[in-house]
Coordinates of C-alpha atoms in Angstrom, one line a residue:
M186 CA 10.1 6.4 -0.5
F187 CA 6.6 7.0 -1.9
V188 CA 5.1 3.8 -3.3
D189 CA 1.5 4.0 -4.5
E190 CA 1.0 0.7 -6.4
V191 CA 2.1 -2.9 -5.6
N192 CA 1.2 -6.3 -6.9
I193 CA 1.3 -9.0 -4.3
K194 CA 0.4 -12.7 -3.7
L195 CA -1.6 -13.8 -0.7
V196 CA -1.8 -17.3 0.6
A197 CA -4.2 -17.7 3.6
G198 CA -3.5 -20.4 6.1
S199 CA -4.9 -23.9 5.5
G200 CA -7.1 -25.5 8.1
G201 CA -5.7 -28.2 10.4
D202 CA -6.4 -31.8 9.7
G203 CA -9.2 -33.7 11.5
C204 CA -8.3 -36.6 13.7
T205 CA -9.2 -40.3 13.3
A206 CA -9.4 -41.7 16.8
F207 CA -11.5 -44.1 18.9
R208 CA -12.4 -44.2 22.5
R209 CA -10.5 -47.1 24.1
E210 CA -11.2 -47.1 27.8
K211 CA -11.5 -50.1 30.1
Y212 CA -15.1 -51.1 30.9
V213 CA -16.4 -48.8 28.2
E214 CA -18.1 -50.9 25.5
F215 CA -18.3 -49.7 22.0
G216 CA -16.5 -46.4 22.8
G217 CA -16.9 -45.2 19.3
P218 CA -15.2 -42.4 17.4
F219 CA -13.2 -39.8 19.4
G220 CA -11.4 -37.6 16.9
G221 CA -11.6 -33.8 17.1
N222 CA -11.7 -31.3 14.3
G223 CA -8.8 -29.2 13.0
G224 CA -8.5 -25.5 13.6
R225 CA -9.2 -22.8 11.0
G226 CA -6.2 -21.4 9.1
S227 CA -5.3 -17.7 9.5
N228 CA -7.1 -15.1 7.5
I229 CA -5.1 -12.2 5.9
I230 CA -6.7 -8.9 6.9
F231 CA -5.9 -5.4 5.6
R232 CA -6.5 -2.7 8.2
V233 CA -6.3 1.1 7.8
D234 CA -3.5 2.8 9.8
T235 CA -3.9 6.6 9.5
G236 CA -0.2 7.0 10.4
L237 CA 0.9 5.5 7.0
R238 CA 1.2 7.5 3.8
T239 CA 2.7 4.9 1.4
L240 CA 2.7 1.2 0.5
V241 CA 6.4 0.9 0.8
D242 CA 6.2 -2.0 3.3
L243 CA 4.3 -4.1 0.8
R244 CA 6.9 -3.4 -1.9
Y245 CA 9.4 -5.6 0.0
N246 CA 6.9 -8.2 1.1
K247 CA 5.5 -9.5 -2.2
I248 CA 4.2 -12.8 -0.8
I249 CA 2.2 -12.9 2.4
K250 CA 1.4 -16.3 3.8
G251 CA -1.0 -17.2 6.6
E252 CA -0.4 -19.9 9.3
R253 CA -1.9 -23.4 9.3
G254 CA -4.5 -24.3 11.9
E255 CA -3.7 -26.9 14.5
N256 CA -4.6 -30.5 13.8
G257 CA -7.5 -32.1 15.7
M258 CA -6.6 -34.6 18.5
G259 CA -8.0 -37.6 20.2
K260 CA -10.6 -37.3 23.0
N261 CA -12.6 -35.0 20.8
K262 CA -10.1 -32.2 21.2
N263 CA -10.4 -29.6 18.5
G264 CA -7.2 -27.9 17.1
K265 CA -6.6 -24.2 17.7
S266 CA -7.4 -21.8 15.0
A267 CA -4.3 -19.9 13.7
K268 CA -3.9 -16.2 14.5
D269 CA -5.0 -13.9 11.7
I270 CA -2.3 -11.9 9.8
V271 CA -3.1 -8.2 9.9
V272 CA -1.4 -6.0 7.3
K273 CA -1.6 -2.3 7.9
V274 CA -2.3 0.0 4.9
P275 CA -2.8 3.8 4.5
P276 CA -6.3 5.3 4.1
G277 CA -7.2 5.5 0.5
T278 CA -6.1 1.9 -0.3
V279 CA -7.9 0.2 -3.2
V280 CA -7.5 -3.5 -3.6
T281 CA -8.3 -5.3 -7.0
D282 CA -8.2 -9.0 -7.8
L283 CA -5.8 -9.4 -10.8
D284 CA -7.4 -12.6 -12.0
T285 CA -11.0 -11.2 -12.2
N286 CA -10.3 -7.4 -12.2
L287 CA -13.1 -7.1 -9.6
L288 CA -12.7 -4.7 -6.7
V289 CA -12.0 -6.5 -3.5
C290 CA -12.2 -3.6 -1.0
D291 CA -11.8 0.2 -0.8
L292 CA -10.4 1.2 2.6
K293 CA -10.9 4.8 3.6
E294 CA -11.8 5.0 7.3
K295 CA -9.6 4.8 10.4
N296 CA -9.2 1.2 11.6
Q297 CA -11.5 -0.1 8.7
E298 CA -10.5 -3.7 7.9
F299 CA -11.3 -6.3 5.3
I300 CA -10.5 -10.0 5.0
V301 CA -8.7 -10.1 1.7
A302 CA -7.8 -13.8 1.8
K303 CA -9.8 -16.3 3.9
G304 CA -8.2 -19.1 5.8
G305 CA -9.4 -22.7 5.2
R306 CA -11.7 -24.3 7.6
G307 CA -10.4 -27.2 9.7
G308 CA -10.9 -30.7 8.6
R309 CA -13.6 -32.7 10.5
G310 CA -12.6 -35.5 12.8
N311 CA -14.2 -38.9 12.6
T312 CA -16.6 -38.0 15.4
A313 CA -18.3 -35.5 13.0
F314 CA -19.0 -38.3 10.5
R315 CA -20.8 -40.6 12.9
T316 CA -24.3 -41.6 11.8
Q317 CA -26.8 -44.3 12.7
S318 CA -25.8 -46.3 9.7
N319 CA -22.1 -45.8 10.3
P320 CA -21.6 -45.4 14.1
A321 CA -17.8 -45.8 13.9
P322 CA -16.4 -44.1 10.8
N323 CA -12.7 -44.8 10.2
Y324 CA -11.9 -41.7 8.3
S325 CA -11.5 -37.9 8.8
E326 CA -10.8 -34.9 6.6
K327 CA -7.7 -32.9 5.8
G328 CA -7.9 -29.2 6.4
E329 CA -9.3 -26.9 3.6
P330 CA -6.6 -25.1 1.7
G331 CA -6.4 -21.4 2.4
E332 CA -7.5 -18.9 -0.3
E333 CA -4.8 -17.9 -2.7
R334 CA -5.1 -14.5 -4.5
Y335 CA -3.1 -12.2 -6.7
L336 CA -3.9 -8.6 -5.9
K337 CA -3.1 -5.1 -7.1
V338 CA -2.9 -2.7 -4.1
E339 CA -3.2 0.9 -5.0
L340 CA -3.0 4.1 -2.9
K341 CA -5.2 7.0 -3.9
L342 CA -4.5 9.9 -1.6
L343 CA -7.5 11.1 0.4
A344 CA -7.1 14.9 0.2
D345 CA -9.7 17.7 0.3
V346 CA -7.9 19.8 -2.3
G347 CA -5.6 18.8 -5.1
L348 CA -3.1 21.3 -6.6
V349 CA -2.7 20.6 -10.3
G350 CA -0.7 22.4 -13.0
M351 CA 2.3 22.4 -15.3
P352 CA 5.8 21.9 -13.9
S353 CA 7.4 24.9 -12.0
V354 CA 4.1 26.9 -11.6
G355 CA 4.6 27.1 -7.8
K356 CA 2.5 24.3 -6.4
S357 CA 5.1 23.1 -3.9
T358 CA 5.9 26.7 -2.9
I359 CA 2.2 27.2 -2.1
L360 CA 2.0 24.0 -0.1
S361 CA 5.1 25.0 1.9
K362 CA 3.5 28.4 2.7
I363 CA 0.1 27.2 3.8
S364 CA 1.2 24.1 5.8
R365 CA 4.1 22.6 7.6
S366 CA 4.8 20.3 4.7
K367 CA 8.3 20.6 3.3
P368 CA 8.2 19.6 -0.3
K369 CA 11.3 19.9 -2.4
I370 CA 11.5 23.3 -4.2
A371 CA 14.0 24.1 -6.9
A372 CA 14.3 26.1 -10.2
Y373 CA 13.9 23.1 -12.5
H374 CA 11.1 21.0 -13.9
F375 CA 9.8 17.9 -12.1
T376 CA 11.3 18.9 -8.7
T377 CA 8.2 17.2 -7.2
L378 CA 8.4 13.5 -8.0
N379 CA 5.9 12.3 -5.5
P380 CA 2.6 13.7 -4.2
N381 CA 3.0 15.8 -1.0
L382 CA 0.2 16.1 1.6
G383 CA -0.2 18.9 4.0
V384 CA -2.8 20.0 6.6
V385 CA -3.7 23.7 6.4
K386 CA -5.6 26.0 8.7
T387 CA -7.5 29.1 7.7
V388 CA -7.4 32.5 9.5
D389 CA -10.9 31.6 11.0
G390 CA -9.7 28.3 12.4
R391 CA -11.0 25.8 9.9
S392 CA -8.6 23.0 8.7
F393 CA -8.4 20.6 5.7
T394 CA -5.8 18.7 3.7
V395 CA -4.1 19.8 0.5
A396 CA -2.2 17.6 -1.9
D397 CA 0.6 18.9 -4.2
L398 CA 0.6 16.6 -7.2
P399 CA 3.7 16.4 -9.5
G400 CA 3.6 18.6 -12.6
L401 CA 1.6 17.4 -15.5
I402 CA 2.4 17.9 -19.2
E403 CA 0.5 17.4 -22.4
G404 CA 0.0 13.6 -22.9
A405 CA 0.1 12.9 -19.1
S406 CA -3.1 10.8 -19.4
L407 CA -1.3 8.6 -21.9
G408 CA 1.7 8.2 -19.7
E409 CA 3.9 11.1 -20.8
G410 CA 6.2 12.7 -18.3
L411 CA 5.2 11.4 -14.8
G412 CA 2.1 10.3 -16.6
D413 CA -1.2 8.9 -15.3
K414 CA 0.7 7.4 -12.3
F415 CA -0.3 10.5 -10.3
L416 CA -3.5 11.5 -12.1
K417 CA -5.3 8.8 -10.1
H418 CA -4.7 10.7 -6.9
I419 CA -6.9 13.6 -8.1
E420 CA -9.9 11.1 -8.2
R421 CA -10.1 11.3 -4.4
T422 CA -9.9 15.1 -4.0
R423 CA -13.0 17.1 -3.3
I424 CA -11.7 20.3 -5.0
I425 CA -9.4 20.7 -7.9
C426 CA -7.2 23.8 -7.7
H427 CA -5.5 24.9 -10.9
V428 CA -2.2 26.6 -10.2
I429 CA -1.1 28.8 -13.2
D430 CA 2.1 30.7 -13.8
M431 CA 0.4 34.0 -14.8
S432 CA 3.8 35.6 -15.6
G433 CA 4.5 33.3 -18.5
S434 CA 8.0 33.1 -17.2
E435 CA 8.5 29.6 -18.7
A436 CA 7.7 31.0 -22.2
R437 CA 4.2 29.4 -22.0
D438 CA 0.8 31.0 -22.5
P439 CA -1.2 30.8 -19.2
Y440 CA -4.5 30.2 -21.0
E441 CA -3.0 27.3 -23.1
D442 CA -1.6 25.8 -19.9
Y443 CA -5.0 25.8 -18.4
I444 CA -6.7 24.3 -21.4
K445 CA -4.0 21.5 -21.7
I446 CA -4.4 20.5 -18.0
R447 CA -8.2 20.4 -18.3
K448 CA -7.8 18.2 -21.4
E449 CA -5.6 15.8 -19.6
L450 CA -8.0 15.6 -16.7
E451 CA -10.9 14.9 -19.1
D452 CA -8.9 12.3 -21.0
F453 CA -8.1 10.5 -17.8
D454 CA -11.6 10.6 -16.4
K455 CA -14.4 12.9 -17.6
K456 CA -15.9 12.9 -14.1
L457 CA -13.0 14.9 -12.8
L458 CA -14.3 18.0 -14.5
L459 CA -17.5 17.7 -12.5
K460 CA -15.7 18.5 -9.3
K461 CA -15.6 21.9 -7.8
Q462 CA -12.7 23.9 -9.3
L463 CA -10.9 27.2 -8.7
I464 CA -7.8 28.9 -10.2
I465 CA -4.8 30.3 -8.5
A466 CA -3.1 32.9 -10.7
N467 CA 0.4 32.6 -9.2
K468 CA 3.6 34.7 -9.6
M469 CA 1.6 38.0 -9.8
D470 CA 4.7 39.8 -8.4
I471 CA 6.5 39.3 -11.8
E472 CA 6.3 41.9 -14.5
G473 CA 3.7 41.1 -17.2
S474 CA 1.4 39.1 -14.9
V475 CA -1.3 41.8 -14.6
S476 CA -1.7 42.1 -18.4
N477 CA -1.7 38.3 -18.8
L478 CA -4.3 37.9 -16.1
K479 CA -6.6 40.5 -17.8
S480 CA -6.4 38.5 -21.1
F481 CA -6.9 35.3 -19.2
K482 CA -10.1 36.5 -17.5
E483 CA -11.6 37.5 -20.9
K484 CA -11.3 33.8 -21.9
V485 CA -12.2 32.2 -18.6
S486 CA -15.2 33.5 -16.7
D487 CA -16.9 30.5 -15.3
I488 CA -14.4 29.7 -12.5
E489 CA -13.3 31.9 -9.6
I490 CA -9.7 33.2 -10.0
F491 CA -7.5 34.3 -7.1
E492 CA -4.4 36.5 -7.5
V493 CA -1.4 35.2 -5.5
S494 CA 2.3 35.6 -5.1
A495 CA 3.2 32.5 -3.2
I496 CA 6.9 33.4 -2.9
N497 CA 5.9 36.6 -1.1
D498 CA 3.0 34.9 0.8
E499 CA 0.4 37.3 -0.7
G500 CA -3.2 36.4 -1.3
L501 CA -3.1 32.9 0.1
D502 CA -5.3 33.5 3.2
K503 CA -8.2 34.6 0.9
V504 CA -7.8 31.4 -1.2
L505 CA -7.8 29.1 1.9
V506 CA -11.0 30.7 3.2
H507 CA -12.7 30.2 -0.2
M508 CA -11.5 26.5 -0.2
A509 CA -13.0 26.0 3.2
D510 CA -16.3 27.5 2.2
L511 CA -16.5 25.2 -0.9
L512 CA -15.7 22.2 1.2
E513 CA -18.6 22.9 3.5
Q514 CA -20.9 22.9 0.5
I515 CA -19.7 19.5 -0.7
E516 CA -21.2 16.4 0.9
V517 CA -18.5 13.8 1.8
E518 CA -20.3 11.0 -0.1
D519 CA -20.1 13.2 -3.3
I520 CA -16.4 12.3 -3.5
D521 CA -16.9 8.6 -3.6
D522 CA -15.8 7.1 -6.9
Q523 CA -18.9 5.9 -8.7
E524 CA -17.0 3.2 -10.5
Y525 CA -16.2 1.6 -7.1
E526 CA -18.6 0.0 -4.7
D527 CA -18.2 -1.5 -1.3
Y528 CA -19.9 -4.6 -2.5
V529 CA -19.9 -6.8 -5.6
L530 CA -23.3 -8.0 -7.0
Y531 CA -23.0 -11.7 -7.8
K532 CA -25.6 -13.1 -10.3
Y533 CA -26.4 -16.7 -10.1
K534 CA -24.9 -18.7 -12.9
K535 CA -25.0 -22.5 -13.1
Q536 CA -21.4 -23.8 -13.0
E537 CA -20.4 -27.3 -13.7
P538 CA -18.5 -28.8 -10.7
F539 CA -15.9 -30.4 -13.0
T540 CA -14.7 -30.8 -16.6
I541 CA -13.0 -33.8 -18.2
E542 CA -10.5 -33.4 -21.0
K543 CA -8.6 -36.2 -22.7
E544 CA -4.9 -35.5 -23.0
G545 CA -3.4 -38.4 -25.0
D546 CA -4.6 -41.6 -23.3
I547 CA -5.2 -39.8 -20.0
F548 CA -8.6 -38.4 -18.8
V549 CA -7.9 -35.2 -16.8
I550 CA -10.5 -34.0 -14.4
K551 CA -10.5 -30.3 -13.4
G552 CA -12.7 -28.1 -11.3
D553 CA -12.5 -26.1 -8.0
V554 CA -15.2 -28.3 -6.3
I555 CA -13.6 -31.6 -7.2
E556 CA -10.1 -30.5 -6.6
K557 CA -11.0 -29.2 -3.1
L558 CA -12.7 -32.5 -2.3
F559 CA -9.5 -34.3 -3.4
R560 CA -7.2 -32.1 -1.3
M561 CA -9.4 -32.6 1.8
T562 CA -9.6 -36.4 1.5
K563 CA -7.2 -38.6 3.5
F564 CA -6.5 -41.7 1.4
T565 CA -5.3 -43.6 4.5
S566 CA -8.2 -46.1 4.8
D567 CA -10.4 -48.1 2.5
E568 CA -13.4 -46.4 4.0
A569 CA -12.1 -42.9 3.1
I570 CA -11.3 -44.1 -0.5
L571 CA -14.8 -45.6 -0.8
R572 CA -16.4 -42.4 0.4
F573 CA -14.4 -40.3 -2.2
A574 CA -15.4 -42.7 -5.0
K575 CA -19.1 -42.5 -4.0
K576 CA -18.9 -38.7 -4.0
L577 CA -17.5 -38.7 -7.5
T578 CA -20.3 -41.1 -8.7
R579 CA -22.9 -38.8 -7.2
M580 CA -21.4 -35.8 -8.9
G581 CA -21.7 -37.6 -12.3
V582 CA -18.0 -38.2 -12.9
D583 CA -18.4 -41.9 -13.7
D584 CA -21.2 -41.3 -16.2
K585 CA -19.2 -38.6 -17.9
L586 CA -16.1 -40.8 -18.2
E587 CA -18.2 -43.6 -19.6
E588 CA -19.7 -41.1 -22.1
L589 CA -16.2 -40.1 -23.2
G590 CA -15.3 -43.7 -23.8
A591 CA -13.2 -44.5 -20.7
K592 CA -12.5 -48.2 -20.3
Q593 CA -11.4 -50.4 -17.4
G594 CA -7.8 -49.7 -16.6
D595 CA -7.6 -46.3 -18.3
I596 CA -5.7 -43.6 -16.4
V597 CA -7.7 -40.8 -14.8
K598 CA -5.8 -37.8 -13.4
I599 CA -6.8 -35.2 -10.7
L600 CA -4.2 -32.5 -10.1
D601 CA -0.8 -34.4 -10.0
F602 CA -2.3 -37.7 -9.0
A603 CA -3.2 -40.5 -11.4
F604 CA -5.7 -43.4 -10.8
E605 CA -6.9 -46.4 -12.8
Y606 CA -10.5 -46.2 -13.9
R607 CA -12.8 -49.0 -12.7
N608 CA -16.5 -49.1 -13.5

């Protein structure tokens, strides 16, 4: 089954909790804190496996969860970090964050990998909080929650040459003749429902990859027929090869077919027409093809045209040599999609650490910073509660609540937990 687009949820592993412990050994005075830190939660990593050609494994694994780090222990023993989760993906995989629509990574090279969801750091044990003013802290941290992301994972085939054209023009027949690929071939439209990839070798020993893309029709860029689902695979090809039924055996005009396909490519992405292109005039063994080709050449003179009879295996060697020559003229970096970059430029923008909204009689505090602080606080000792309260005060929460008219005894809520406000 060919699957080229999947939406998935990733939840990286949370860090292990820090430990609150004290050294209690005979004859050791003022032993002090002795609690270790928690281990890091598992990252979720996407790694390129060149043996894969589809995202079918992800289709049946819509939620991927990491493992939690080990908790810290007494005697200053730190917990183990969890083992990272490695997900294998095919080359040409593009990952986009569904919440921000920003590119996360673009994986092309063999064994290339990227951390798509980061595991939470381990909580600190009470030893880490020891200071001169507080030599025996009676609190520790919970582990940091793992990163949670909703992602769109797309596969865009990495092929040197893409065969495009109307249905039943002979693209699959050509691929079957020039490679060991065995695409489905039949005398009806849309025989090819999925892209097929084949490795070809020229008579002079050069090799490259060719993709046979499902037949396009007018309106494909808007989703007609098999639609733009497969047009995206052309973005990664270095050469676009138009396959045209020069015989007009489908009662279509060859020149009109060519113009319609170019229009669909342009509507999908204007940059596609900047790629190197060539034309295969197929089915030249059928009566009427020669006169149609003559008329076609009078209208199209800016692209090289090759006469071929794929069914009889005639003229294909010459086409392959020309493709190989063109590929040698194209720098590999020229095929990179300019709209995608391997980095995201983040511009500094001051962001408030929290917001407070009044819902009825309840003051609701929201914000990533304050919610993370809340999740990592162990409310098991008065000292930990006091530390949390002091942090809120330093962040300006008390001042903001007072400004909004909060009074003694009013309910304040963070996440699903409610507290009484005391000034």
